Short mmCIF file of C-alpha atoms in Angstrom, two decimals:
data_model
loop_
_atom_site.label_atom_id
_atom_site.label_comp_id
_atom_site.label_asym_id
_atom_site.label_seq_id
_atom_site.Cartn_x
_atom_site.Cartn_y
_atom_site.Cartn_z
CA UNK X 23 30.19 52.20 65.39
CA UNK X 24 29.10 49.22 67.53
CA UNK X 25 30.35 45.96 66.96
CA UNK X 26 26.81 44.57 66.35
CA UNK X 27 26.95 44.93 62.60
CA UNK X 28 26.39 41.73 60.82
CA UNK X 29 29.73 41.29 59.26
CA UNK X 30 31.66 41.72 62.55
CA UNK X 31 30.20 38.20 63.59
CA UNK X 32 32.45 36.52 60.80
CA UNK X 33 35.58 37.13 62.97
CA UNK X 34 38.82 38.56 61.93
CA UNK X 35 41.94 37.68 59.99
CA UNK X 36 45.25 39.30 59.96
CA UNK X 37 46.27 39.68 56.27
CA UNK X 38 49.97 39.43 55.85
CA UNK X 39 50.12 39.53 59.75
CA UNK X 40 49.63 43.38 59.97
CA UNK X 41 46.38 44.10 58.14
CA UNK X 42 43.23 43.23 60.18
CA UNK X 43 40.02 42.50 58.28
CA UNK X 44 36.66 40.95 58.91
CA UNK X 45 36.46 37.72 57.20
CA UNK X 46 33.20 38.27 55.25
CA UNK X 47 33.86 40.70 52.66
CA UNK X 48 32.42 41.94 49.21
CA UNK X 49 33.37 40.96 45.78
CA UNK X 50 32.87 43.78 43.19
CA UNK X 51 32.76 41.89 39.98
CA UNK X 52 28.95 42.03 39.45
CA UNK X 53 28.93 45.83 39.57
CA UNK X 54 29.64 45.77 35.92
CA UNK X 55 27.51 45.11 32.75
CA UNK X 56 26.76 41.75 31.05
CA UNK X 57 29.99 39.50 30.71
CA UNK X 58 31.83 41.68 33.34
CA UNK X 59 31.92 44.26 30.48
CA UNK X 60 30.99 47.85 30.58
CA UNK X 61 28.66 49.93 32.94
CA UNK X 62 26.10 48.25 35.05
CA UNK X 63 22.40 48.64 34.07
CA UNK X 64 21.74 50.58 37.21
CA UNK X 65 24.94 52.70 38.39
CA UNK X 66 22.96 54.20 41.28
CA UNK X 67 22.21 50.87 42.77
CA UNK X 68 25.75 49.81 42.50
CA UNK X 69 26.86 52.79 44.50
CA UNK X 70 24.09 52.10 47.20
CA UNK X 71 25.36 48.39 47.27
CA UNK X 72 28.88 49.50 48.03
CA UNK X 73 27.89 52.13 50.66
CA UNK X 74 25.54 49.62 52.37
CA UNK X 75 28.32 46.83 52.50
CA UNK X 76 30.53 49.41 54.53
CA UNK X 77 27.38 50.29 56.61
CA UNK X 78 27.09 46.69 57.43
CA UNK X 79 30.65 46.24 58.66
CA UNK X 80 32.44 45.05 55.49
CA UNK X 81 36.14 46.22 55.56
CA UNK X 82 37.38 44.05 52.69
CA UNK X 83 36.45 44.72 48.96
CA UNK X 84 37.89 42.75 46.28
CA UNK X 85 38.06 43.92 42.68
CA UNK X 86 40.11 43.76 39.66
CA UNK X 87 41.43 46.08 36.77
CA UNK X 88 39.76 43.84 34.26
CA UNK X 89 36.13 44.28 35.68
CA UNK X 90 34.62 46.42 33.33
CA UNK X 91 37.63 47.03 32.53
CA UNK X 92 38.05 49.52 35.34
CA UNK X 93 34.26 50.20 35.72
CA UNK X 94 34.15 48.21 39.09
CA UNK X 95 37.28 50.13 40.40
CA UNK X 96 35.90 53.52 39.46
CA UNK X 97 32.50 52.85 41.16
CA UNK X 98 34.35 51.90 44.34
CA UNK X 99 35.94 55.30 44.43
CA UNK X 100 32.65 57.13 43.42
CA UNK X 101 30.80 55.36 46.35
CA UNK X 102 33.30 55.38 49.07
CA UNK X 103 36.36 57.86 48.57
CA UNK X 104 37.34 59.22 50.82
CA UNK X 105 37.70 55.81 52.21
CA UNK X 106 36.86 55.07 55.98
CA UNK X 107 39.69 54.00 58.22
CA UNK X 108 40.37 50.25 58.00
CA UNK X 109 38.78 49.62 54.69
CA UNK X 110 41.03 47.34 52.73
CA UNK X 111 40.60 47.36 48.98
CA UNK X 112 42.13 44.63 46.91
CA UNK X 113 42.56 44.40 43.25
CA UNK X 114 44.23 42.41 40.54
CA UNK X 115 46.08 42.59 37.32
CA UNK X 116 47.14 39.84 34.78
CA UNK X 117 44.18 39.57 32.63
CA UNK X 118 43.26 41.69 29.80
CA UNK X 119 40.01 42.05 27.94
CA UNK X 120 38.96 42.02 24.41
CA UNK X 121 35.24 42.06 24.94
CA UNK X 122 32.38 40.60 27.15
CA UNK X 123 33.39 37.26 28.80
CA UNK X 124 36.92 37.34 27.05
CA UNK X 125 39.63 36.95 29.52
CA UNK X 126 43.36 36.62 28.40
CA UNK X 127 46.37 36.27 30.64
CA UNK X 128 48.78 39.20 30.21
CA UNK X 129 51.48 39.63 32.86
CA UNK X 130 54.43 41.15 31.16
CA UNK X 131 56.25 43.32 33.76
CA UNK X 132 55.61 46.43 31.93
CA UNK X 133 51.92 45.74 31.74
CA UNK X 134 51.55 44.91 35.40
CA UNK X 135 53.36 48.09 36.12
CA UNK X 136 50.92 50.05 33.90
CA UNK X 137 47.92 48.53 35.25
CA UNK X 138 48.99 49.11 38.88
CA UNK X 139 49.48 52.79 38.02
CA UNK X 140 45.99 52.92 36.58
CA UNK X 141 44.34 51.18 39.59
CA UNK X 142 45.96 53.63 41.82
CA UNK X 143 44.52 56.37 39.76
CA UNK X 144 41.04 54.79 39.28
CA UNK X 145 40.79 53.92 43.01
CA UNK X 146 42.22 57.15 44.27
CA UNK X 147 44.83 55.39 46.31
CA UNK X 148 48.52 56.01 47.07
CA UNK X 149 49.13 52.35 47.81
CA UNK X 150 47.01 49.27 47.18
CA UNK X 151 46.93 47.16 50.39
CA UNK X 152 46.49 43.80 48.47
CA UNK X 153 47.59 43.51 44.85
CA UNK X 154 46.97 40.12 43.23
CA UNK X 155 48.38 38.42 40.19
CA UNK X 156 45.02 37.65 38.58
CA UNK X 157 46.68 34.73 36.47
CA UNK X 158 50.07 33.42 35.96
CA UNK X 159 50.98 34.13 32.35
CA UNK X 160 52.58 30.84 30.91
CA UNK X 161 54.39 33.09 28.18
CA UNK X 162 56.26 35.20 30.60
CA UNK X 163 59.09 33.92 33.04
CA UNK X 164 57.68 33.61 36.46
CA UNK X 165 60.57 35.47 37.99
CA UNK X 166 59.86 38.43 35.67
CA UNK X 167 55.97 38.61 36.73
CA UNK X 168 56.60 38.30 40.36
CA UNK X 169 59.74 40.41 40.28
CA UNK X 170 57.75 43.24 39.00
CA UNK X 171 55.25 42.95 41.85
CA UNK X 172 58.17 42.95 44.21
CA UNK X 173 59.60 46.14 42.71
CA UNK X 174 56.22 47.79 42.94
CA UNK X 175 56.09 46.75 46.51
CA UNK X 176 59.47 48.13 47.45
CA UNK X 177 58.37 51.34 45.73
CA UNK X 178 55.46 51.53 48.25
CA UNK X 179 52.71 51.28 45.51
CA UNK X 180 51.56 48.03 46.85
CA UNK X 181 51.44 46.69 50.39
CA UNK X 182 50.91 42.89 50.11
CA UNK X 183 51.04 40.46 47.08
CA UNK X 184 48.48 37.74 46.44
CA UNK X 185 47.89 35.27 43.71
CA UNK X 186 44.82 34.00 41.90
CA UNK X 187 44.05 30.42 40.45
CA UNK X 188 47.17 28.62 41.35
CA UNK X 189 48.20 25.14 42.40
CA UNK X 190 50.13 24.39 45.67
CA UNK X 191 53.30 23.84 43.53
CA UNK X 192 52.85 27.27 41.79
CA UNK X 193 52.29 28.96 45.24
CA UNK X 194 55.50 27.40 46.62
CA UNK X 195 57.46 28.44 43.37
CA UNK X 196 56.27 32.08 43.81
CA UNK X 197 57.08 32.04 47.60
CA UNK X 198 60.68 31.64 46.63
CA UNK X 199 60.38 35.02 44.96
CA UNK X 200 57.98 36.94 47.25
CA UNK X 201 55.97 36.90 50.31
CA UNK X 202 52.43 35.83 49.48
CA UNK X 203 49.76 36.71 52.02
CA UNK X 204 46.60 35.30 50.04
CA UNK X 205 45.44 33.09 47.25
CA UNK X 206 42.14 33.18 45.47
CA UNK X 207 40.80 30.24 43.73
CA UNK X 208 37.38 28.89 42.93
CA UNK X 209 35.94 27.19 45.76
CA UNK X 210 32.47 26.56 47.17
CA UNK X 211 30.43 23.71 49.01
CA UNK X 212 29.79 22.02 45.54
CA UNK X 213 33.18 22.55 44.06
CA UNK X 214 36.17 21.81 46.46
CA UNK X 215 38.89 21.13 43.68
CA UNK X 216 41.02 23.66 45.56
CA UNK X 217 40.83 21.74 48.89
CA UNK X 218 44.59 20.93 48.72
CA UNK X 219 45.37 24.61 48.33
CA UNK X 220 43.19 25.59 51.13
CA UNK X 221 44.73 23.18 53.45
CA UNK X 222 48.17 24.35 52.41
CA UNK X 223 47.26 28.01 52.91
CA UNK X 224 45.84 27.15 56.31
CA UNK X 225 48.93 25.46 57.32
CA UNK X 226 50.88 28.54 56.26
CA UNK X 227 48.71 31.25 57.73
CA UNK X 228 47.83 32.47 54.11
CA UNK X 229 44.46 33.87 53.57
CA UNK X 230 42.27 31.85 51.21
CA UNK X 231 39.67 34.02 49.20
CA UNK X 232 37.13 31.74 47.58
CA UNK X 233 35.61 33.25 44.43
CA UNK X 234 32.40 31.79 43.11
CA UNK X 235 31.34 31.09 46.82
CA UNK X 236 27.66 30.47 45.78
CA UNK X 237 28.22 28.76 42.47
CA UNK X 238 26.23 31.79 41.00
CA UNK X 239 23.22 30.90 42.86
CA UNK X 240 23.14 27.09 42.21
CA UNK X 241 23.43 26.35 46.01
CA UNK X 242 20.42 28.64 46.81
CA UNK X 243 18.09 26.72 44.62
CA UNK X 244 14.77 25.91 46.43
CA UNK X 245 14.34 22.30 47.16
CA UNK X 246 18.26 21.64 46.97
CA UNK X 247 20.26 19.76 49.42
CA UNK X 248 20.57 22.65 51.86
CA UNK X 249 16.90 23.19 52.38
CA UNK X 250 16.15 21.25 55.51
CA UNK X 251 19.15 22.62 57.55
CA UNK X 252 18.36 26.18 56.35
CA UNK X 253 14.81 25.86 57.70
CA UNK X 254 16.27 24.78 61.07
CA UNK X 255 18.26 27.84 61.10
CA UNK X 256 15.52 30.16 59.58
CA UNK X 257 18.03 31.03 57.02
CA UNK X 258 18.36 30.88 53.25
CA UNK X 259 20.33 28.11 51.43
CA UNK X 260 22.75 30.78 50.32
CA UNK X 261 23.29 32.04 53.77
CA UNK X 262 23.88 28.42 54.90
CA UNK X 263 26.62 27.96 52.02
CA UNK X 264 28.30 30.92 53.16
CA UNK X 265 28.20 30.05 56.67
CA UNK X 266 29.68 26.75 55.81
CA UNK X 267 32.64 28.64 54.26
CA UNK X 268 33.30 30.67 57.36
CA UNK X 269 33.28 27.54 59.51
CA UNK X 270 35.59 25.41 57.03
CA UNK X 271 38.82 27.22 58.08
CA UNK X 272 39.77 30.39 59.95
CA UNK X 273 41.76 31.47 56.89
CA UNK X 274 38.82 31.52 54.48
CA UNK X 275 37.52 34.97 53.38
CA UNK X 276 34.48 34.66 51.31
CA UNK X 277 33.58 37.68 49.12
CA UNK X 278 30.15 36.97 47.88
CA UNK X 279 29.12 39.54 45.06
CA UNK X 280 25.74 40.99 44.04
CA UNK X 281 24.35 44.07 42.31
CA UNK X 282 21.28 44.54 44.64
CA UNK X 283 21.18 45.92 48.19
CA UNK X 284 18.56 43.25 49.13
CA UNK X 285 20.82 40.40 48.08
CA UNK X 286 23.76 42.01 49.83
CA UNK X 287 21.83 42.24 53.20
CA UNK X 288 21.02 38.56 52.78
CA UNK X 289 24.44 37.39 51.98
CA UNK X 290 26.09 39.36 54.73
CA UNK X 291 23.53 38.02 57.35
CA UNK X 292 25.32 34.69 56.94
CA UNK X 293 27.81 35.91 59.43
CA UNK X 294 25.43 35.50 62.39
CA UNK X 295 24.68 31.88 61.56
CA UNK X 296 26.46 29.40 64.18
CA UNK X 297 27.02 25.87 63.03
CA UNK X 298 27.92 23.06 65.18
CA UNK X 299 30.68 20.53 64.07
CA UNK X 300 27.93 18.15 63.45
CA UNK X 301 25.90 20.51 61.21
CA UNK X 302 29.11 21.59 59.33
CA UNK X 303 29.73 17.88 58.71
CA UNK X 304 26.22 17.47 57.47
CA UNK X 305 26.69 20.34 54.99
CA UNK X 306 29.86 18.76 53.82
CA UNK X 307 28.36 15.45 53.13
CA UNK X 308 25.11 16.99 51.72
CA UNK X 309 26.77 18.29 48.54
CA UNK X 310 29.28 16.35 46.57
#
């Protein structure tokens, strides 16, 4: 397929140094029911979203065993299996669910192994390209949590290890135990608390996956601080917020999520927006 698909304008990143992906991906959390629990209201639309994402050039899809639970992973398999060459599916384990909007860290080694096996089955994979610890479990020795991921890696069940919601110090502790190729923290134009982690990731060639990249639509509010520049680019404020992330650092891998094809197409068009250094600075200063 020609390289004029929208997402191909976002550039590429070598995940782990050996796994090329286009930088603008898709986050599959919103393909579930309310509270990230149960089935979506429109399963057919969820399938259409996934297929359209790949048609538009997405080759990096991020999900987790806890989204549903397992609903998101199963929808990905239903929509896309057998997977096209080059499609990287990242998933996570380390949070368990007791109900809608209920998230509890659980990273005992036997649980991580169980969830990895279930994710392999639900996704229809022999190996997970990027397996992320969804949260560090403070009740379990770090060496036990990471040690199990390394063992799964040695067994060929996962290719690369990533982390989610960590500090620079925690990342460095884990890097004493394993090779970490990505971190995933909350980060967007309006919430830059993870800036030190992003800078550290960039300095070490580690992918930085910002979740909540649009602050659940808050940055797309009409009349907001992005309106003027958005009009200049004939773009939506949400597209501009995503373009800012892509321009912020070459290691940033945004994964905007949505449950509708129309919103997906709007998000992915952000890859075609070229911002000058002055415009990037203007956006940086516009939202504090």
